[in-house]
Short mmCIF file of C-alpha atoms in Angstrom, two decimals:
data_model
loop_
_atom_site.label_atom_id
_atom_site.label_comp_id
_atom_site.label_asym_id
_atom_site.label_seq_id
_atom_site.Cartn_x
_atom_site.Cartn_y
_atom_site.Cartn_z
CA UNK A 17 -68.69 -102.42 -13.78
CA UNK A 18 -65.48 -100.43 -12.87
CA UNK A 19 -66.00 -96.90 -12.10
CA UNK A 20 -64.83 -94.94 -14.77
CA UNK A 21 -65.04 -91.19 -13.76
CA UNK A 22 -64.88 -90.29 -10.02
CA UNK A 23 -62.75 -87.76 -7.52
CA UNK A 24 -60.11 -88.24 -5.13
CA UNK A 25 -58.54 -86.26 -2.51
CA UNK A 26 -54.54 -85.89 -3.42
CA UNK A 27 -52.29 -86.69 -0.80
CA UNK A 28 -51.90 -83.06 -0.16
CA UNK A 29 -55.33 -82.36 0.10
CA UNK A 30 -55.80 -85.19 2.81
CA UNK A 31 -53.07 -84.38 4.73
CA UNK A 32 -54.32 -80.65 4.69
CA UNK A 33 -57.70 -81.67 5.86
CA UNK A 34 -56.24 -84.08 8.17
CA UNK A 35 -54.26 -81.50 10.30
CA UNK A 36 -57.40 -78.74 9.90
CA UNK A 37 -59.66 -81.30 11.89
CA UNK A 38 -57.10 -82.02 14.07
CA UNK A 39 -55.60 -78.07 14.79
CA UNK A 40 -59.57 -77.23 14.71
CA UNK A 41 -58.40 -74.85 11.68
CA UNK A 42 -59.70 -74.68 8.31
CA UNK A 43 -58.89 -75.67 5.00
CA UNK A 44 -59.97 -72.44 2.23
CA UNK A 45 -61.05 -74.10 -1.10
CA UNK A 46 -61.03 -70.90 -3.27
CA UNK A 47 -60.42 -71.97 -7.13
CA UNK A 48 -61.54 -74.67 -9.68
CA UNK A 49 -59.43 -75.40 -13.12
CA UNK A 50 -60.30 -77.68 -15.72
CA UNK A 51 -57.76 -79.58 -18.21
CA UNK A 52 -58.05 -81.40 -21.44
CA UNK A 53 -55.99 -84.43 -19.76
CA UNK A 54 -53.17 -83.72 -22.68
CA UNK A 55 -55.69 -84.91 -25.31
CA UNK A 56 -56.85 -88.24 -23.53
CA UNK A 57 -59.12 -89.11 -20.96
CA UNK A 58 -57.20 -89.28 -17.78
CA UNK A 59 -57.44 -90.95 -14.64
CA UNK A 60 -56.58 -89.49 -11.15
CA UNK A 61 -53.64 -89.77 -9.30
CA UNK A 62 -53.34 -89.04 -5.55
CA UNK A 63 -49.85 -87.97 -6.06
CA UNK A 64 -50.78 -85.03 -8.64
CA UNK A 65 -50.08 -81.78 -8.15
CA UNK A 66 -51.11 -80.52 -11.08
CA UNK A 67 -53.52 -81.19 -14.03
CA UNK A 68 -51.99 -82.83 -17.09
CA UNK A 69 -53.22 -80.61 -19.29
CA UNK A 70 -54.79 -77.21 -17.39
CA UNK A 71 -56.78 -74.94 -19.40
CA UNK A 72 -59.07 -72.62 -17.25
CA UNK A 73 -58.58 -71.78 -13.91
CA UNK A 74 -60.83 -69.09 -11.55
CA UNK A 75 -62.83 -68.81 -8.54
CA UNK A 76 -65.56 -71.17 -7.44
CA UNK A 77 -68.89 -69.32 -7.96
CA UNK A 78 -70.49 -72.04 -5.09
CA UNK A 79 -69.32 -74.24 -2.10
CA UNK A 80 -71.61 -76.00 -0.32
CA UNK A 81 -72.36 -79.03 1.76
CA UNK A 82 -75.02 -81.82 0.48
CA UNK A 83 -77.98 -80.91 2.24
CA UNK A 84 -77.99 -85.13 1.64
CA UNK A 85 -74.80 -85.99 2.76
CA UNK A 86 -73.32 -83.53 5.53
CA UNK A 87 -69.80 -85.53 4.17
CA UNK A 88 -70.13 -84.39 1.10
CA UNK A 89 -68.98 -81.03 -0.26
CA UNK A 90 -70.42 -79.92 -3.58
CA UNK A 91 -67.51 -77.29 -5.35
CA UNK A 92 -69.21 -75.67 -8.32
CA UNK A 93 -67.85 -73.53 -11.36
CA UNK A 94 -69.12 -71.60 -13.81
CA UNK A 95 -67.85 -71.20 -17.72
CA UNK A 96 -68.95 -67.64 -19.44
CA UNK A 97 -69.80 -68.52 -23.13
CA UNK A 98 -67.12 -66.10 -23.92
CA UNK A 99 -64.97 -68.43 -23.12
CA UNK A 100 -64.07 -71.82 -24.20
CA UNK A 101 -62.11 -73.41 -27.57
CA UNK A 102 -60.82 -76.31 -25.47
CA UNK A 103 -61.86 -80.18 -24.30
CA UNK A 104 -62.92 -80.73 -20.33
CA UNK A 105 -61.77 -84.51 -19.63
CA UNK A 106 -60.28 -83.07 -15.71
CA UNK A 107 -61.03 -81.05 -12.90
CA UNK A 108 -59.10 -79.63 -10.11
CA UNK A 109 -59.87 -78.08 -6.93
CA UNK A 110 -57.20 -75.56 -5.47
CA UNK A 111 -57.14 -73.81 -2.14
CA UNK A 112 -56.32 -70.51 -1.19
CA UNK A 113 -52.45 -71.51 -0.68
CA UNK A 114 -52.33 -73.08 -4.61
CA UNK A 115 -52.11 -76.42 -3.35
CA UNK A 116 -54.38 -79.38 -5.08
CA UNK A 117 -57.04 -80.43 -3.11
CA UNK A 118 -58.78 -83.14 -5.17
CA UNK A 119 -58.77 -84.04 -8.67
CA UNK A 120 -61.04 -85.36 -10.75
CA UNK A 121 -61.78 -86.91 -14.32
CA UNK A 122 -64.83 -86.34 -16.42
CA UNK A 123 -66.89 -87.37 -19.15
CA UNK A 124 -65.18 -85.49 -22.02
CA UNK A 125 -67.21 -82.51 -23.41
CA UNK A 126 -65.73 -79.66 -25.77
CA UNK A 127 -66.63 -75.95 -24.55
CA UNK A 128 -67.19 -74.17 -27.75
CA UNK A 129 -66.23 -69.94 -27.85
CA UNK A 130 -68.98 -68.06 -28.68
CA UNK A 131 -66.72 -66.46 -31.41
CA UNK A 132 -66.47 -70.23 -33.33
CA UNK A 133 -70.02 -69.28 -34.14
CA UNK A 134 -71.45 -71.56 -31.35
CA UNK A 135 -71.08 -70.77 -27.17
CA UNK A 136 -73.31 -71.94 -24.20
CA UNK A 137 -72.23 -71.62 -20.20
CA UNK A 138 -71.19 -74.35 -18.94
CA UNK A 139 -71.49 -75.12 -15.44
CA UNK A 140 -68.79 -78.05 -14.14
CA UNK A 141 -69.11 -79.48 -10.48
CA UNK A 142 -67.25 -81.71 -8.01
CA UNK A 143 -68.52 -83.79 -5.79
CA UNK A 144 -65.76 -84.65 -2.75
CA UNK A 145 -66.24 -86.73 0.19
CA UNK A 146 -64.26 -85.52 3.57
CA UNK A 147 -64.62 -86.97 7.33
CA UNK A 148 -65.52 -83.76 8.48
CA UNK A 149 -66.87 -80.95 6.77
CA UNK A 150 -66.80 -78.29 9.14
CA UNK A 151 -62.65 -78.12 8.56
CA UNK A 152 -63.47 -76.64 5.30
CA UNK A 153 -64.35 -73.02 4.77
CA UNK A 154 -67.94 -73.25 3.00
CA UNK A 155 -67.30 -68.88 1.64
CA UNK A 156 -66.96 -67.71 -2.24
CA UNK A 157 -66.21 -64.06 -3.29
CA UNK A 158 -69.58 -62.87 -5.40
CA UNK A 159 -68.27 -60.02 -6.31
CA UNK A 160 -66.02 -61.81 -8.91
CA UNK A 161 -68.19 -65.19 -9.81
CA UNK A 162 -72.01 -65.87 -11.68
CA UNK A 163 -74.51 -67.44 -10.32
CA UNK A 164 -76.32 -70.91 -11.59
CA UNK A 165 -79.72 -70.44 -12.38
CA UNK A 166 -80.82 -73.01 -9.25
CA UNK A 167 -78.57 -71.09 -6.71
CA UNK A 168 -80.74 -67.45 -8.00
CA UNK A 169 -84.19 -69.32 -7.90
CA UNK A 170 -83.74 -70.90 -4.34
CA UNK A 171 -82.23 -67.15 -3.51
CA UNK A 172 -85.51 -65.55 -4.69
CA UNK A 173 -87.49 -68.51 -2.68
CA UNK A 174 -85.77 -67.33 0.27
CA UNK A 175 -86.03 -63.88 -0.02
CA UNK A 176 -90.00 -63.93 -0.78
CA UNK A 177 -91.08 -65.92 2.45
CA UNK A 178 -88.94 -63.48 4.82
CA UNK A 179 -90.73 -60.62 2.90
CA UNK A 180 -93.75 -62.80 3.32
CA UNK A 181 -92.96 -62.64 7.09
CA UNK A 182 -92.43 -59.51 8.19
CA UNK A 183 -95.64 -58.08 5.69
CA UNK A 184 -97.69 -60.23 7.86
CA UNK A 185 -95.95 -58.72 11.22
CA UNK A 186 -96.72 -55.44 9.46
CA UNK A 187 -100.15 -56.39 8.97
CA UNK A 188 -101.28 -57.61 12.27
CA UNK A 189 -99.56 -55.62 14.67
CA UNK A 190 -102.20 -53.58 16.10
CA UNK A 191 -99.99 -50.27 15.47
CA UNK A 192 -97.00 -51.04 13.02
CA UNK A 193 -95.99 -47.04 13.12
CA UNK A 194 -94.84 -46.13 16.52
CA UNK A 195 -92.25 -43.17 15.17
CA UNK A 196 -95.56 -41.56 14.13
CA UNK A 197 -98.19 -38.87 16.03
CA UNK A 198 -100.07 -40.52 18.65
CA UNK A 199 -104.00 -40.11 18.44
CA UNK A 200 -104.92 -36.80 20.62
CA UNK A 201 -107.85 -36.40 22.85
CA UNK A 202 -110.02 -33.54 21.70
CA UNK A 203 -111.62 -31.16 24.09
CA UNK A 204 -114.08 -27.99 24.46
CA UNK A 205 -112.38 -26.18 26.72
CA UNK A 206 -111.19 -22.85 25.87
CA UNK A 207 -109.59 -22.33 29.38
CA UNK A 208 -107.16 -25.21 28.94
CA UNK A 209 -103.48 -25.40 29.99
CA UNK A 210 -103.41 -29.38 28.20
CA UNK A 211 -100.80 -29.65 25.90
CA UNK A 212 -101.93 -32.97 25.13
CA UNK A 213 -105.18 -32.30 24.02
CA UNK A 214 -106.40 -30.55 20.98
CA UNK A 215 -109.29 -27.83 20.77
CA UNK A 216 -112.53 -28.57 18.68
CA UNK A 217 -114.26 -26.41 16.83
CA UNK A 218 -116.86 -25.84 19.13
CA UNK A 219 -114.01 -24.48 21.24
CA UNK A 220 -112.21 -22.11 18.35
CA UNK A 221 -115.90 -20.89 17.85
CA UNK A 222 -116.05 -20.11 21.55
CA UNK A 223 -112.88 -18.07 21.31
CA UNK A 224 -114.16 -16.34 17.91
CA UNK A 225 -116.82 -14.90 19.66
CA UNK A 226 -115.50 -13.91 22.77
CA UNK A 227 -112.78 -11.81 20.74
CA UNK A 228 -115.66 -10.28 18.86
CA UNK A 229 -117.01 -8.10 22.17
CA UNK A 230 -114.02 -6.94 22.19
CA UNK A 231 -112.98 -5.96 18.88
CA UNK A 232 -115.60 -5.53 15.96
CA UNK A 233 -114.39 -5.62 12.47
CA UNK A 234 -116.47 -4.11 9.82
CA UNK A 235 -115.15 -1.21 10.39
CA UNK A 236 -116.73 1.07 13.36
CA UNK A 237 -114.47 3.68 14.15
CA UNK A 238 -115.91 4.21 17.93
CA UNK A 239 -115.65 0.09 18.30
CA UNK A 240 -113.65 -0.28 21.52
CA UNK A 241 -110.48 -2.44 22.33
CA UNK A 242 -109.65 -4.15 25.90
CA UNK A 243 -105.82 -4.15 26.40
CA UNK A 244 -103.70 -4.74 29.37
CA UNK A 245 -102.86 -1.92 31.63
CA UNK A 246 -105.95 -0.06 29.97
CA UNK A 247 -106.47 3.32 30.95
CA UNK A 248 -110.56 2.62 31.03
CA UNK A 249 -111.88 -0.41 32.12
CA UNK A 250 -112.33 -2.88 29.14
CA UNK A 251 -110.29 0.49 26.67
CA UNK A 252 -107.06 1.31 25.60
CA UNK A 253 -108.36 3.60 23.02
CA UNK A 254 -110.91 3.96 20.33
CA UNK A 255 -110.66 4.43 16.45
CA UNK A 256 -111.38 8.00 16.55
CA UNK A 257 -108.62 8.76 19.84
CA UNK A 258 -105.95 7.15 17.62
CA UNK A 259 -106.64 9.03 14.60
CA UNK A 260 -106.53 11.98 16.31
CA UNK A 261 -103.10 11.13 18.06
CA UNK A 262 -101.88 10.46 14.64
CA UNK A 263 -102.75 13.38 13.01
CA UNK A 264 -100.85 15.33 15.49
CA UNK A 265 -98.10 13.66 14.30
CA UNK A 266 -98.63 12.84 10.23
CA UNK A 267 -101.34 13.80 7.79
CA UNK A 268 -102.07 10.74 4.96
CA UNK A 269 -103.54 13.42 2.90
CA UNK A 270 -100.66 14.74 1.24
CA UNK A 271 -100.18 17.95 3.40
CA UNK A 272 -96.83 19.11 3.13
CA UNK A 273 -96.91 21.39 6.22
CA UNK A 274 -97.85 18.40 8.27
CA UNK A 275 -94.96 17.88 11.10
CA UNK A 276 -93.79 14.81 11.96
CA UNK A 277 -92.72 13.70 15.51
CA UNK A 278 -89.30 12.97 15.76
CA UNK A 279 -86.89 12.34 19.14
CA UNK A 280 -85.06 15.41 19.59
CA UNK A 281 -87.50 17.21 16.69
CA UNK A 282 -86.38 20.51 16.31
CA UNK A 283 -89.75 21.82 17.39
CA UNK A 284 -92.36 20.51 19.66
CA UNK A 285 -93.25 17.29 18.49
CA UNK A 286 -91.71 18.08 15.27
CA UNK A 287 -88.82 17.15 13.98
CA UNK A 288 -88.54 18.16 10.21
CA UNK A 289 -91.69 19.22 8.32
CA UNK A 290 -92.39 18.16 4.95
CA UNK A 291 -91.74 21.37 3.33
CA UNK A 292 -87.95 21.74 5.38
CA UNK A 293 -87.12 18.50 3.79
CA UNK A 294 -87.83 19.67 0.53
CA UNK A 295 -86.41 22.73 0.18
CA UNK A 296 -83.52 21.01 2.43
CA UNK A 297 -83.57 18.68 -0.88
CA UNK A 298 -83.85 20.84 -3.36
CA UNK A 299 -80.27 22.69 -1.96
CA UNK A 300 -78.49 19.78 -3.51
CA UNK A 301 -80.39 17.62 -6.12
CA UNK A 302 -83.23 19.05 -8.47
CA UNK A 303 -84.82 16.23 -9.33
CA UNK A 304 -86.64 18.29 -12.56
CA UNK A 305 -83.05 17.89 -14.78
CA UNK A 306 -81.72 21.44 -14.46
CA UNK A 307 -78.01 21.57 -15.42
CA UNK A 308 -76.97 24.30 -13.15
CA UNK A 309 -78.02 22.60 -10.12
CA UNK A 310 -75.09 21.89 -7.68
CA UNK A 311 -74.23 19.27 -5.93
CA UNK A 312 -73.21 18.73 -1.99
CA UNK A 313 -70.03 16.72 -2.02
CA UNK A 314 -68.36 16.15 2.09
CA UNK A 315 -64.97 18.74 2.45
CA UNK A 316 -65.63 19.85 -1.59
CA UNK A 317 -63.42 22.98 -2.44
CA UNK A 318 -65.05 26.57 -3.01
CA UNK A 319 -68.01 27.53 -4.56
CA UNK A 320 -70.21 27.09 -1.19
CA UNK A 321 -71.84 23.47 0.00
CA UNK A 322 -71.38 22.20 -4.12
CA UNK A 323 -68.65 20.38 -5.19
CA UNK A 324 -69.07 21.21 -8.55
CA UNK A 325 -71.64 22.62 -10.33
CA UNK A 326 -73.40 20.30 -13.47
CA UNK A 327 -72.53 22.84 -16.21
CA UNK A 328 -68.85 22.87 -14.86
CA UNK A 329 -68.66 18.74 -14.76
CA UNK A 330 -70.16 18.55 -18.35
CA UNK A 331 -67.69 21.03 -19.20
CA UNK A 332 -64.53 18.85 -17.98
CA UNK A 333 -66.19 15.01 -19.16
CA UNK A 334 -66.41 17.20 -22.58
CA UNK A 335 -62.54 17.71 -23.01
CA UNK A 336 -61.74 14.16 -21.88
CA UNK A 337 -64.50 11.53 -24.08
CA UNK A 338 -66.92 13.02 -26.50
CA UNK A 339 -69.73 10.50 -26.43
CA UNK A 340 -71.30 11.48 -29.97
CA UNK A 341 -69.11 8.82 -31.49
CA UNK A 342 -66.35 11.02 -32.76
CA UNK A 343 -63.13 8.72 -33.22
CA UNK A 344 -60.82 11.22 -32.95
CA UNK A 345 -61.90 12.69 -29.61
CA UNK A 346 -59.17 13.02 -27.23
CA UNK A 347 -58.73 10.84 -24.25
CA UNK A 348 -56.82 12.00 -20.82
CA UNK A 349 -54.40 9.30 -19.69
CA UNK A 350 -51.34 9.48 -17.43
CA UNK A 351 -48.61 9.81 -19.78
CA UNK A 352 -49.68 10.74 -22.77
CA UNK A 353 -47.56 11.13 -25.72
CA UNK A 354 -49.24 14.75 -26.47
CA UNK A 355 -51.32 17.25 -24.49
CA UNK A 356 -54.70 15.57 -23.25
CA UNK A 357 -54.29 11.97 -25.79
CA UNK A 358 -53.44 8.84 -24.80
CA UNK A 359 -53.83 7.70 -28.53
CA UNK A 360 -56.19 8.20 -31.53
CA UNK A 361 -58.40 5.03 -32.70
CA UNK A 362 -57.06 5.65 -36.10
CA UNK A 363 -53.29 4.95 -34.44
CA UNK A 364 -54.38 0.77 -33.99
CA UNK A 365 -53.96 -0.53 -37.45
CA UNK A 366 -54.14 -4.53 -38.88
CA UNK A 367 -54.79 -6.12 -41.79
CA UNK A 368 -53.33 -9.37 -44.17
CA UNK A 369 -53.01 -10.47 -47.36
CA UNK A 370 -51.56 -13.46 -49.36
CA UNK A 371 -48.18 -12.65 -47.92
CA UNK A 372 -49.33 -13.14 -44.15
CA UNK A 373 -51.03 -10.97 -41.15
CA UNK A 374 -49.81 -7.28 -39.76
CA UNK A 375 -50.28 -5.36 -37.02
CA UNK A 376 -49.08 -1.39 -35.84
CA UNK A 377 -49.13 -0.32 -32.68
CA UNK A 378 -48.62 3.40 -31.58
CA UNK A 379 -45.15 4.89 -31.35
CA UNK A 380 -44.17 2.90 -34.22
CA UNK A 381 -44.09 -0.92 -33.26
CA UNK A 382 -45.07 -3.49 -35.69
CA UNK A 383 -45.51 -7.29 -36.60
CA UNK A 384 -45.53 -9.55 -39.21
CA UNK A 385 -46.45 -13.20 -39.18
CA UNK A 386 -47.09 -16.40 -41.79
CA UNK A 387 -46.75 -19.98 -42.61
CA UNK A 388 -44.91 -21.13 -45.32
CA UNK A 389 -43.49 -24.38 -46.85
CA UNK A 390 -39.65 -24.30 -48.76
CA UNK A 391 -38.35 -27.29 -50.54
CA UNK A 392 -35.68 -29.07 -49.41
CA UNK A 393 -32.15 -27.79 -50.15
CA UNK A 394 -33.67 -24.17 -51.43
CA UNK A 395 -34.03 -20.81 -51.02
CA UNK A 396 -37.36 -18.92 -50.59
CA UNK A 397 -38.01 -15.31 -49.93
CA UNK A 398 -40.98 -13.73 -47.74
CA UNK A 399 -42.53 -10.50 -48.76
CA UNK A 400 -43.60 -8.83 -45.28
CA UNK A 401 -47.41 -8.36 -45.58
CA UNK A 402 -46.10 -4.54 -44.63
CA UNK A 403 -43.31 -2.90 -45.16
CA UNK A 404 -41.07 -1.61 -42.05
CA UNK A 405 -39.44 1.49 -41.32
CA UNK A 406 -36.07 -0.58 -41.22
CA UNK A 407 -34.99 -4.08 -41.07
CA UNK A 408 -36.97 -6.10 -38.85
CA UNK A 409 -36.18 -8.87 -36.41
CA UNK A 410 -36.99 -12.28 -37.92
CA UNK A 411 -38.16 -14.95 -35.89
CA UNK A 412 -37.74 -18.65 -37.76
CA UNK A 413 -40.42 -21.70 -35.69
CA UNK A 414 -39.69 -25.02 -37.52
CA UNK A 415 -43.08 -27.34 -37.27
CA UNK A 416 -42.20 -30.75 -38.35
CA UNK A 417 -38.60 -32.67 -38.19
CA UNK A 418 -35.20 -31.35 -36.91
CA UNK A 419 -34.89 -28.73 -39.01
CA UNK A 420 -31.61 -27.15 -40.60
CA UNK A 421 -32.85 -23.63 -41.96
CA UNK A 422 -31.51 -20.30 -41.96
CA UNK A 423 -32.12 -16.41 -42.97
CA UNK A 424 -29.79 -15.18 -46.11
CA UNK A 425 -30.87 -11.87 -45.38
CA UNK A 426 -33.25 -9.25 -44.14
CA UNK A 427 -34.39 -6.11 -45.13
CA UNK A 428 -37.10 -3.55 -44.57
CA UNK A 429 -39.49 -5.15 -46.90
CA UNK A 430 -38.23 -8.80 -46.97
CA UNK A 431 -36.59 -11.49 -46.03
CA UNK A 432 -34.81 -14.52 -47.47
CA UNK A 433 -34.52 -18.58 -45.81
CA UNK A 434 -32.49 -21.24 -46.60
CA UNK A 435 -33.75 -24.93 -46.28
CA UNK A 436 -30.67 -27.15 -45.75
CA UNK A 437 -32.81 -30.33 -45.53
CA UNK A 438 -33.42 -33.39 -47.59
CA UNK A 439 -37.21 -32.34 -47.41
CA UNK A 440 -39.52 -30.31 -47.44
CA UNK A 441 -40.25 -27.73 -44.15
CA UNK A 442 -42.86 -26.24 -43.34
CA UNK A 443 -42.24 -23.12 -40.89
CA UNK A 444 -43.86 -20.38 -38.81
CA UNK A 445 -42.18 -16.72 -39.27
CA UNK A 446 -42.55 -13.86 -36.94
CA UNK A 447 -41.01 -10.16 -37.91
CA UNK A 448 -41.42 -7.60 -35.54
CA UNK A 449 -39.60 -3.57 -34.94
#
């Protein structure tokens, strides 16, 4: 029976492959397309170039030579079930330059899109025979191409017996964790210089008790202690020597006479006692809340070591901010437009109505804003939410189209806009003084 579907290598592809085994180069097979042979089954031509009828073309998703047949190179492709809505009757293979490699006819299958209500992936492959296979580049780019199902299930084959391997390395080498602590040898000595060795407890007991004679610790005052340098043989001093040193020095007991050894004390062995830093205290902060009490402030003017005395300072905060909530108090600010104010709360006013927003400011400024719509070739007039001392400055911000639109006129309580457009427009006004 004549062979009805099989695959050729084009006279490009065979001279290609031809000069790669003979340079010792390589030929890069990177893309697959697939063709509806312009609505018939078609049947390959060495001299093509091209499919008759190409529908689909990407990347490979595998290249590979039959583990069977080391002449034979096995070019697979992969259709996503997102796409499809054409017939497969022919199959190219494409390398990296564009050039066909080998074409091929098929039995004719239609690839459905999932969106015709039906879709499945369809996996096409080429089967190609060369003289030498190691003049093509057996490499595919997986970040861009899907895998078949038998190309992930051989992966996971492989994958399991190296795991396989090196758990059962793991598991017999006599010790798998050499980046961890070695085992130490333990010891009883407690006169050791070993720093590879590691006391027991027999040995910390040792120690324990040997520090014991020499330092008891529940508490007896006349226990003794062995120091370096002693000045009695085993001593340094007992409980009862150092609280006697101490005392000379400072009393726990709350005596406020008690002097306290300072370098360069004012006294023998005294620097300041507690009562001198009291009364040295109390010369410039009573701590008890008594008004008149003065203050010590470095280089402060008159009036002795006090800078200024509390009743004075109350005094002067009292003309500048009452704190009892009175809105009228006065404030002291550089500048101010009478004696000792800055400006009154009650000088800030703002407020709106239906007519828009307004604001006063001290000295006399004010502004007036709204929103308003005029129809097209007419007149409207704004009625300032408050009234101005004198005609205002008018500011006119159109919002939609190229406006045309004017003020008529302006006065101190109004103003009046003309809308020279064939629509509607809707503006933003602004009057300030």
């Amino acid at each position: 029976m004549t062979t009805k579907y099989f695959a050729l290598l084009t006279n490009q592809g065979a001279a290609k492959l031809a000069n790669a085994a003979a340079l010792g180069t390589k030929v890069d097979l990177k893309e697959m397309a697939v063709g509806d042979g312009g609505g018939t089954l078609p049947t390959p031509d060495p001299a093509q170039t091209k499919l008759i009828g190409e529908k689909r073309r990407a990347q490979l998703n595998s290249l590979s030579v039959d583990a069977a047949n080391n002449s034979q190179i096995i070019a697979e492709q992969i259709i996503p079930e997102s796409e499809g809505g054409f017939w497969i009757r022919e199959i190219g293979l494409y390398d990296a330059d564009g050039v066909l490699i080998a074409v091929a006819n098929c039995a004719e299958t239609y690839k459905p899109q999932l969106a015709e209500g039906s879709g499945r992936t369809q996996t096409v492959r080429m089967i190609i025979i060369v003289n030498s296979s190691s003049a093509v580049t057996l490499k595919i780019d997986p970040a861009v191409v899907l895998a078949t199902r038998k190309y992930v299930d051989d992966a996971v084959i492989l994958v399991k017996a190296y795991s396989d391997k090196l758990l059962k390395e793991h598991v017999d080498d006599s010790d798998p964790h050499t980046q961890y602590l070695k085992k130490i040898q333990l010891s009883n000595a407690t006169d050791s210089d070993s720093e590879t060795q590691a006391a027991t407890s027999k040995a910390v007991k040792s120690v324990v008790t040997e520090v014991s004679k020499k330092a008891l610790l529940n508490g007896n005052a006349n226990e003794q202690f062995a120091a370096k340098d002693a000045s009695a043989d085993a001593h340094v001093v007992n409980r009862g020597q150092m609280n006697t040193g101490l005392g000379k020095r400072a009393w726990y007991g709350g005596d406020s006479n008690q002097d306290f050894a300072v370098l360069g004390g004012t006294t023998e062995h005294s620097a300041v006692a507690n009562w001198q830093l009291v009364q040295a205290l109390s010369k410039y902060a009573a701590l008890t809340g008594n008004a008149s009490q003065k203050f010590w402030v470095l280089s402060a003017p008159g009036d002795g070591n006090a800078a200024v005395p509390v009743s004075l300072l109350n005094s002067g905060l009292a003309g500048k901010a009452n704190l009892a909530g009175n809105q009228y108090q006065n404030f002291d600010i550089a500048q101010a437009s009478s004696w000792a104010h800055a400006v009154r709360l009650d000088q800030f006013q703002s407020g709106s109505n239906g007519n828009g927003a307004w604001n006063k400011l001290p000295g006399g400024g004010q502004w007036c804003r709204t929103n308003m719509t005029i129809g097209a070739k007419s007149n409207a007039t704004w009625t300032f939410p408050a009234g101005f001392s004198a005609a205002p400055c008018v500011l006119i911000g159109a919002i939609n189209g190229a406006p045309s639109v004017w003020l008529t006129g302006v006065g101190p309580n109004n103003c009046g806009i003309y809308n020279n457009n064939d629509g509607p427009l809707n503006i933003n006004l602004l009057a300030f003084w």
